[in-house]
Amino acid sequence: MSSIRRHKPSRGRVLPAVVACCLIVAAIVLGTWLQFGERQALDTVYSAGGSEPDRVDIEASIQRVDAAGRELTLRVLVTPRGELAEAGGVSPTEDLTLQTSTSTRGDLSFKAHSRIATKDLPVALTGGSITDYPFDAYTAAIEFSATQGGEKVPVHMTLTNGDALFSARVDALAENGTAIFDVDLGRSNSVLIFAVFMMVAMWALALSVLTGAWFLVTRRLGLTWPALGWMAATLFALAAFRNTAPGTPPIGSLLDYIAFLWAEIVIAFCLVAVVASGFRNERRASRGDTP
């Protein structure tokens, strides 16, 4: 009668699998927490102004931040309330004019008894430089006041951020019927994490190529074509990888000077060194003088 032996799984095999599962779960939890934080930041509504029944409501949203052009696009929806409006706020009873800050390109005018449509306004950015990517930061001053029928009327304004590539810190206040927002813009956490990962990956690939080149040269090997193909592919792949940076920063940014340019130099130098060493060793081998 044959006996059945049950083999218990080795503890040395189970432990790495458990550690890997724990790391995966931790990464998923951390990623979910970071995404939830960014979603809350995008859903944050900043408000300024009074709550008088006869007022002008302004809903503004940052649609896009153009760091290279040093401006942001602000989408504005204006709704008069109370005695200032007709047809439920669709149109003003008299000519309505919104005065904006000097950083905003132009004021807004709406004719009496005419339907009010959404407007997109460019707002100039100050401070910072895109060459500091991914640690660049900017400021913008957004102000709105309203006059209707030649008289100043109170405003109530809300501001939200709809650009996922940037995080916004806003100070809101109202002075003499004017809604004022001081906006500080910086790269979002997802952009910062991905940009730092790109820099680390570039250096890791460069050091990998350097290690392979050192091995080929010191062992006095000939022209090892798979290794040369890998090095050349890495050289060109890094350029394509760099162009995937969120926000498409221009050449000459901090990302390039910290990692990309140096990684390209190291890989190109290693490729040339391996070719020169391999060519010399191949010629020795062809003369029968193989070391």
mmCIF file with all atom_site columns, N, CA and C in Angstrom, residues 178-225:
data_model
loop_
_atom_site.group_PDB
_atom_site.id
_atom_site.type_symbol
_atom_site.label_atom_id
_atom_site.label_alt_id
_atom_site.label_comp_id
_atom_site.label_asym_id
_atom_site.label_entity_id
_atom_site.label_seq_id
_atom_site.pdbx_PDB_ins_code
_atom_site.Cartn_x
_atom_site.Cartn_y
_atom_site.Cartn_z
_atom_site.occupancy
_atom_site.B_iso_or_equiv
_atom_site.pdbx_formal_charge
_atom_site.auth_seq_id
_atom_site.auth_comp_id
_atom_site.auth_asym_id
_atom_site.auth_atom_id
_atom_site.pdbx_PDB_model_num
ATOM 1   N N  . THR A 1 178 ? -15.972 94.480 -4.501  1.00 0.00 ? 178 THR A N  1
ATOM 2   C CA . THR A 1 178 ? -15.079 93.849 -5.478  1.00 0.00 ? 178 THR A CA 1
ATOM 3   C C  . THR A 1 178 ? -14.608 92.508 -4.931  1.00 0.00 ? 178 THR A C  1
ATOM 4   N N  . ALA A 1 179 ? -14.746 91.457 -5.722  1.00 0.00 ? 179 ALA A N  1
ATOM 5   C CA . ALA A 1 179 ? -14.255 90.131 -5.341  1.00 0.00 ? 179 ALA A CA 1
ATOM 6   C C  . ALA A 1 179 ? -12.818 89.993 -5.805  1.00 0.00 ? 179 ALA A C  1
ATOM 7   N N  . ILE A 1 180 ? -11.933 89.620 -4.875  1.00 0.00 ? 180 ILE A N  1
ATOM 8   C CA . ILE A 1 180 ? -10.497 89.554 -5.147  1.00 0.00 ? 180 ILE A CA 1
ATOM 9   C C  . ILE A 1 180 ? -10.003 88.150 -4.830  1.00 0.00 ? 180 ILE A C  1
ATOM 10  N N  . PHE A 1 181 ? -9.255  87.578 -5.768  1.00 0.00 ? 181 PHE A N  1
ATOM 11  C CA . PHE A 1 181 ? -8.678  86.253 -5.589  1.00 0.00 ? 181 PHE A CA 1
ATOM 12  C C  . PHE A 1 181 ? -7.188  86.320 -5.917  1.00 0.00 ? 181 PHE A C  1
ATOM 13  N N  . ASP A 1 182 ? -6.366  85.952 -4.944  1.00 0.00 ? 182 ASP A N  1
ATOM 14  C CA . ASP A 1 182 ? -4.930  85.805 -5.174  1.00 0.00 ? 182 ASP A CA 1
ATOM 15  C C  . ASP A 1 182 ? -4.636  84.316 -5.317  1.00 0.00 ? 182 ASP A C  1
ATOM 16  N N  . VAL A 1 183 ? -4.228  83.910 -6.516  1.00 0.00 ? 183 VAL A N  1
ATOM 17  C CA . VAL A 1 183 ? -4.085  82.503 -6.853  1.00 0.00 ? 183 VAL A CA 1
ATOM 18  C C  . VAL A 1 183 ? -2.613  82.147 -6.974  1.00 0.00 ? 183 VAL A C  1
ATOM 19  N N  . ASP A 1 184 ? -2.190  81.120 -6.237  1.00 0.00 ? 184 ASP A N  1
ATOM 20  C CA . ASP A 1 184 ? -0.849  80.550 -6.361  1.00 0.00 ? 184 ASP A CA 1
ATOM 21  C C  . ASP A 1 184 ? -0.967  79.202 -7.048  1.00 0.00 ? 184 ASP A C  1
ATOM 22  N N  . LEU A 1 185 ? -0.251  79.031 -8.146  1.00 0.00 ? 185 LEU A N  1
ATOM 23  C CA . LEU A 1 185 ? -0.335  77.819 -8.953  1.00 0.00 ? 185 LEU A CA 1
ATOM 24  C C  . LEU A 1 185 ? 0.999   77.082 -8.928  1.00 0.00 ? 185 LEU A C  1
ATOM 25  N N  . GLY A 1 186 ? 0.923   75.786 -8.737  1.00 0.00 ? 186 GLY A N  1
ATOM 26  C CA . GLY A 1 186 ? 2.103   74.927 -8.780  1.00 0.00 ? 186 GLY A CA 1
ATOM 27  C C  . GLY A 1 186 ? 1.729   73.591 -9.404  1.00 0.00 ? 186 GLY A C  1
ATOM 28  N N  . ARG A 1 187 ? 2.712   72.804 -9.766  1.00 0.00 ? 187 ARG A N  1
ATOM 29  C CA . ARG A 1 187 ? 2.435   71.514 -10.376 1.00 0.00 ? 187 ARG A CA 1
ATOM 30  C C  . ARG A 1 187 ? 1.726   70.595 -9.379  1.00 0.00 ? 187 ARG A C  1
ATOM 31  N N  . SER A 1 188 ? 0.803   69.818 -9.879  1.00 0.00 ? 188 SER A N  1
ATOM 32  C CA . SER A 1 188 ? 0.052   68.905 -9.027  1.00 0.00 ? 188 SER A CA 1
ATOM 33  C C  . SER A 1 188 ? 0.951   67.770 -8.541  1.00 0.00 ? 188 SER A C  1
ATOM 34  N N  . ASN A 1 189 ? 0.485   67.053 -7.526  1.00 0.00 ? 189 ASN A N  1
ATOM 35  C CA . ASN A 1 189 ? 1.275   65.953 -6.966  1.00 0.00 ? 189 ASN A CA 1
ATOM 36  C C  . ASN A 1 189 ? 1.549   64.863 -7.999  1.00 0.00 ? 189 ASN A C  1
ATOM 37  N N  . SER A 1 190 ? 0.577   64.575 -8.851  1.00 0.00 ? 190 SER A N  1
ATOM 38  C CA . SER A 1 190 ? 0.788   63.535 -9.864  1.00 0.00 ? 190 SER A CA 1
ATOM 39  C C  . SER A 1 190 ? 1.886   63.928 -10.834 1.00 0.00 ? 190 SER A C  1
ATOM 40  N N  . VAL A 1 191 ? 1.927   65.208 -11.221 1.00 0.00 ? 191 VAL A N  1
ATOM 41  C CA . VAL A 1 191 ? 2.984   65.675 -12.123 1.00 0.00 ? 191 VAL A CA 1
ATOM 42  C C  . VAL A 1 191 ? 4.342   65.606 -11.435 1.00 0.00 ? 191 VAL A C  1
ATOM 43  N N  . LEU A 1 192 ? 4.404   66.022 -10.173 1.00 0.00 ? 192 LEU A N  1
ATOM 44  C CA . LEU A 1 192 ? 5.674   65.981 -9.441  1.00 0.00 ? 192 LEU A CA 1
ATOM 45  C C  . LEU A 1 192 ? 6.181   64.548 -9.300  1.00 0.00 ? 192 LEU A C  1
ATOM 46  N N  . ILE A 1 193 ? 5.280   63.626 -8.952  1.00 0.00 ? 193 ILE A N  1
ATOM 47  C CA . ILE A 1 193 ? 5.692   62.231 -8.769  1.00 0.00 ? 193 ILE A CA 1
ATOM 48  C C  . ILE A 1 193 ? 6.191   61.648 -10.082 1.00 0.00 ? 193 ILE A C  1
ATOM 49  N N  . PHE A 1 194 ? 5.470   61.898 -11.172 1.00 0.00 ? 194 PHE A N  1
ATOM 50  C CA . PHE A 1 194 ? 5.888   61.331 -12.454 1.00 0.00 ? 194 PHE A CA 1
ATOM 51  C C  . PHE A 1 194 ? 7.195   61.955 -12.936 1.00 0.00 ? 194 PHE A C  1
ATOM 52  N N  . ALA A 1 195 ? 7.366   63.261 -12.738 1.00 0.00 ? 195 ALA A N  1
ATOM 53  C CA . ALA A 1 195 ? 8.603   63.910 -13.170 1.00 0.00 ? 195 ALA A CA 1
ATOM 54  C C  . ALA A 1 195 ? 9.802   63.399 -12.379 1.00 0.00 ? 195 ALA A C  1
ATOM 55  N N  . VAL A 1 196 ? 9.643   63.223 -11.071 1.00 0.00 ? 196 VAL A N  1
ATOM 56  C CA . VAL A 1 196 ? 10.742  62.680 -10.262 1.00 0.00 ? 196 VAL A CA 1
ATOM 57  C C  . VAL A 1 196 ? 11.045  61.241 -10.670 1.00 0.00 ? 196 VAL A C  1
ATOM 58  N N  . PHE A 1 197 ? 9.987   60.459 -10.935 1.00 0.00 ? 197 PHE A N  1
ATOM 59  C CA . PHE A 1 197 ? 10.194  59.092 -11.428 1.00 0.00 ? 197 PHE A CA 1
ATOM 60  C C  . PHE A 1 197 ? 10.967  59.104 -12.745 1.00 0.00 ? 197 PHE A C  1
ATOM 61  N N  . MET A 1 198 ? 10.663  60.031 -13.642 1.00 0.00 ? 198 MET A N  1
ATOM 62  C CA . MET A 1 198 ? 11.376  60.115 -14.913 1.00 0.00 ? 198 MET A CA 1
ATOM 63  C C  . MET A 1 198 ? 12.862  60.381 -14.695 1.00 0.00 ? 198 MET A C  1
ATOM 64  N N  . MET A 1 199 ? 13.176  61.281 -13.778 1.00 0.00 ? 199 MET A N  1
ATOM 65  C CA . MET A 1 199 ? 14.585  61.593 -13.523 1.00 0.00 ? 199 MET A CA 1
ATOM 66  C C  . MET A 1 199 ? 15.314  60.396 -12.931 1.00 0.00 ? 199 MET A C  1
ATOM 67  N N  . VAL A 1 200 ? 14.673  59.701 -11.996 1.00 0.00 ? 200 VAL A N  1
ATOM 68  C CA . VAL A 1 200 ? 15.288  58.512 -11.409 1.00 0.00 ? 200 VAL A CA 1
ATOM 69  C C  . VAL A 1 200 ? 15.470  57.427 -12.465 1.00 0.00 ? 200 VAL A C  1
ATOM 70  N N  . ALA A 1 201 ? 14.464  57.227 -13.326 1.00 0.00 ? 201 ALA A N  1
ATOM 71  C CA . ALA A 1 201 ? 14.559  56.205 -14.367 1.00 0.00 ? 201 ALA A CA 1
ATOM 72  C C  . ALA A 1 201 ? 15.657  56.534 -15.367 1.00 0.00 ? 201 ALA A C  1
ATOM 73  N N  . MET A 1 202 ? 15.814  57.796 -15.706 1.00 0.00 ? 202 MET A N  1
ATOM 74  C CA . MET A 1 202 ? 16.868  58.186 -16.651 1.00 0.00 ? 202 MET A CA 1
ATOM 75  C C  . MET A 1 202 ? 18.248  57.866 -16.092 1.00 0.00 ? 202 MET A C  1
ATOM 76  N N  . TRP A 1 203 ? 18.470  58.210 -14.825 1.00 0.00 ? 203 TRP A N  1
ATOM 77  C CA . TRP A 1 203 ? 19.757  57.900 -14.220 1.00 0.00 ? 203 TRP A CA 1
ATOM 78  C C  . TRP A 1 203 ? 19.958  56.392 -14.087 1.00 0.00 ? 203 TRP A C  1
ATOM 79  N N  . ALA A 1 204 ? 18.880  55.655 -13.765 1.00 0.00 ? 204 ALA A N  1
ATOM 80  C CA . ALA A 1 204 ? 19.002  54.205 -13.638 1.00 0.00 ? 204 ALA A CA 1
ATOM 81  C C  . ALA A 1 204 ? 19.386  53.570 -14.976 1.00 0.00 ? 204 ALA A C  1
ATOM 82  N N  . LEU A 1 205 ? 18.777  54.006 -16.054 1.00 0.00 ? 205 LEU A N  1
ATOM 83  C CA . LEU A 1 205 ? 19.116  53.473 -17.371 1.00 0.00 ? 205 LEU A CA 1
ATOM 84  C C  . LEU A 1 205 ? 20.542  53.845 -17.765 1.00 0.00 ? 205 LEU A C  1
ATOM 85  N N  . ALA A 1 206 ? 20.944  55.079 -17.460 1.00 0.00 ? 206 ALA A N  1
ATOM 86  C CA . ALA A 1 206 ? 22.308  55.492 -17.783 1.00 0.00 ? 206 ALA A CA 1
ATOM 87  C C  . ALA A 1 206 ? 23.339  54.660 -17.022 1.00 0.00 ? 206 ALA A C  1
ATOM 88  N N  . LEU A 1 207 ? 23.092  54.412 -15.734 1.00 0.00 ? 207 LEU A N  1
ATOM 89  C CA . LEU A 1 207 ? 24.020  53.599 -14.946 1.00 0.00 ? 207 LEU A CA 1
ATOM 90  C C  . LEU A 1 207 ? 24.015  52.144 -15.406 1.00 0.00 ? 207 LEU A C  1
ATOM 91  N N  . SER A 1 208 ? 22.863  51.656 -15.872 1.00 0.00 ? 208 SER A N  1
ATOM 92  C CA . SER A 1 208 ? 22.812  50.289 -16.409 1.00 0.00 ? 208 SER A CA 1
ATOM 93  C C  . SER A 1 208 ? 23.675  50.162 -17.652 1.00 0.00 ? 208 SER A C  1
ATOM 94  N N  . VAL A 1 209 ? 23.570  51.134 -18.541 1.00 0.00 ? 209 VAL A N  1
ATOM 95  C CA . VAL A 1 209 ? 24.409  51.121 -19.747 1.00 0.00 ? 209 VAL A CA 1
ATOM 96  C C  . VAL A 1 209 ? 25.883  51.258 -19.378 1.00 0.00 ? 209 VAL A C  1
ATOM 97  N N  . LEU A 1 210 ? 26.183  52.099 -18.408 1.00 0.00 ? 210 LEU A N  1
ATOM 98  C CA . LEU A 1 210 ? 27.574  52.259 -17.969 1.00 0.00 ? 210 LEU A CA 1
ATOM 99  C C  . LEU A 1 210 ? 28.137  50.957 -17.409 1.00 0.00 ? 210 LEU A C  1
ATOM 100 N N  . THR A 1 211 ? 27.332  50.235 -16.644 1.00 0.00 ? 211 THR A N  1
ATOM 101 C CA . THR A 1 211 ? 27.770  48.951 -16.093 1.00 0.00 ? 211 THR A CA 1
ATOM 102 C C  . THR A 1 211 ? 28.035  47.944 -17.209 1.00 0.00 ? 211 THR A C  1
ATOM 103 N N  . GLY A 1 212 ? 27.109  47.872 -18.171 1.00 0.00 ? 212 GLY A N  1
ATOM 104 C CA . GLY A 1 212 ? 27.306  46.962 -19.294 1.00 0.00 ? 212 GLY A CA 1
ATOM 105 C C  . GLY A 1 212 ? 28.532  47.318 -20.115 1.00 0.00 ? 212 GLY A C  1
ATOM 106 N N  . ALA A 1 213 ? 28.765  48.604 -20.339 1.00 0.00 ? 213 ALA A N  1
ATOM 107 C CA . ALA A 1 213 ? 29.934  49.035 -21.105 1.00 0.00 ? 213 ALA A CA 1
ATOM 108 C C  . ALA A 1 213 ? 31.228  48.697 -20.369 1.00 0.00 ? 213 ALA A C  1
ATOM 109 N N  . TRP A 1 214 ? 31.227  48.898 -19.052 1.00 0.00 ? 214 TRP A N  1
ATOM 110 C CA . TRP A 1 214 ? 32.424  48.569 -18.273 1.00 0.00 ? 214 TRP A CA 1
ATOM 111 C C  . TRP A 1 214 ? 32.735  47.075 -18.377 1.00 0.00 ? 214 TRP A C  1
ATOM 112 N N  . PHE A 1 215 ? 31.708  46.236 -18.322 1.00 0.00 ? 215 PHE A N  1
ATOM 113 C CA . PHE A 1 215 ? 31.910  44.790 -18.439 1.00 0.00 ? 215 PHE A CA 1
ATOM 114 C C  . PHE A 1 215 ? 32.480  44.431 -19.810 1.00 0.00 ? 215 PHE A C  1
ATOM 115 N N  . LEU A 1 216 ? 31.934  44.981 -20.886 1.00 0.00 ? 216 LEU A N  1
ATOM 116 C CA . LEU A 1 216 ? 32.393  44.645 -22.228 1.00 0.00 ? 216 LEU A CA 1
ATOM 117 C C  . LEU A 1 216 ? 33.827  45.127 -22.467 1.00 0.00 ? 216 LEU A C  1
ATOM 118 N N  . VAL A 1 217 ? 34.161  46.298 -21.970 1.00 0.00 ? 217 VAL A N  1
ATOM 119 C CA . VAL A 1 217 ? 35.499  46.851 -22.209 1.00 0.00 ? 217 VAL A CA 1
ATOM 120 C C  . VAL A 1 217 ? 36.544  46.127 -21.380 1.00 0.00 ? 217 VAL A C  1
ATOM 121 N N  . THR A 1 218 ? 36.260  45.882 -20.105 1.00 0.00 ? 218 THR A N  1
ATOM 122 C CA . THR A 1 218 ? 37.252  45.236 -19.248 1.00 0.00 ? 218 THR A CA 1
ATOM 123 C C  . THR A 1 218 ? 37.467  43.768 -19.613 1.00 0.00 ? 218 THR A C  1
ATOM 124 N N  . ARG A 1 219 ? 36.423  43.103 -20.123 1.00 0.00 ? 219 ARG A N  1
ATOM 125 C CA . ARG A 1 219 ? 36.597  41.715 -20.570 1.00 0.00 ? 219 ARG A CA 1
ATOM 126 C C  . ARG A 1 219 ? 37.188  41.614 -21.976 1.00 0.00 ? 219 ARG A C  1
ATOM 127 N N  . ARG A 1 220 ? 37.420  42.737 -22.604 1.00 0.00 ? 220 ARG A N  1
ATOM 128 C CA . ARG A 1 220 ? 38.021  42.803 -23.931 1.00 0.00 ? 220 ARG A CA 1
ATOM 129 C C  . ARG A 1 220 ? 37.255  41.953 -24.946 1.00 0.00 ? 220 ARG A C  1
ATOM 130 N N  . LEU A 1 221 ? 35.944  42.133 -24.906 1.00 0.00 ? 221 LEU A N  1
ATOM 131 C CA . LEU A 1 221 ? 35.107  41.419 -25.854 1.00 0.00 ? 221 LEU A CA 1
ATOM 132 C C  . LEU A 1 221 ? 35.058  42.171 -27.179 1.00 0.00 ? 221 LEU A C  1
ATOM 133 N N  . GLY A 1 222 ? 34.656  41.459 -28.220 1.00 0.00 ? 222 GLY A N  1
ATOM 134 C CA . GLY A 1 222 ? 34.562  42.076 -29.539 1.00 0.00 ? 222 GLY A CA 1
ATOM 135 C C  . GLY A 1 222 ? 33.285  42.881 -29.678 1.00 0.00 ? 222 GLY A C  1
ATOM 136 N N  . LEU A 1 223 ? 32.866  43.077 -30.929 1.00 0.00 ? 223 LEU A N  1
ATOM 137 C CA . LEU A 1 223 ? 31.643  43.823 -31.191 1.00 0.00 ? 223 LEU A CA 1
ATOM 138 C C  . LEU A 1 223 ? 30.430  42.954 -30.857 1.00 0.00 ? 223 LEU A C  1
ATOM 139 N N  . THR A 1 224 ? 29.885  43.171 -29.677 1.00 0.00 ? 224 THR A N  1
ATOM 140 C CA . THR A 1 224 ? 28.728  42.405 -29.213 1.00 0.00 ? 224 THR A CA 1
ATOM 141 C C  . THR A 1 224 ? 27.468  43.131 -29.675 1.00 0.00 ? 224 THR A C  1
ATOM 142 N N  . TRP A 1 225 ? 26.920  42.654 -30.764 1.00 0.00 ? 225 TRP A N  1
ATOM 143 C CA . TRP A 1 225 ? 25.837  43.384 -31.414 1.00 0.00 ? 225 TRP A CA 1
ATOM 144 C C  . TRP A 1 225 ? 24.571  43.502 -30.561 1.00 0.00 ? 225 TRP A C  1
#
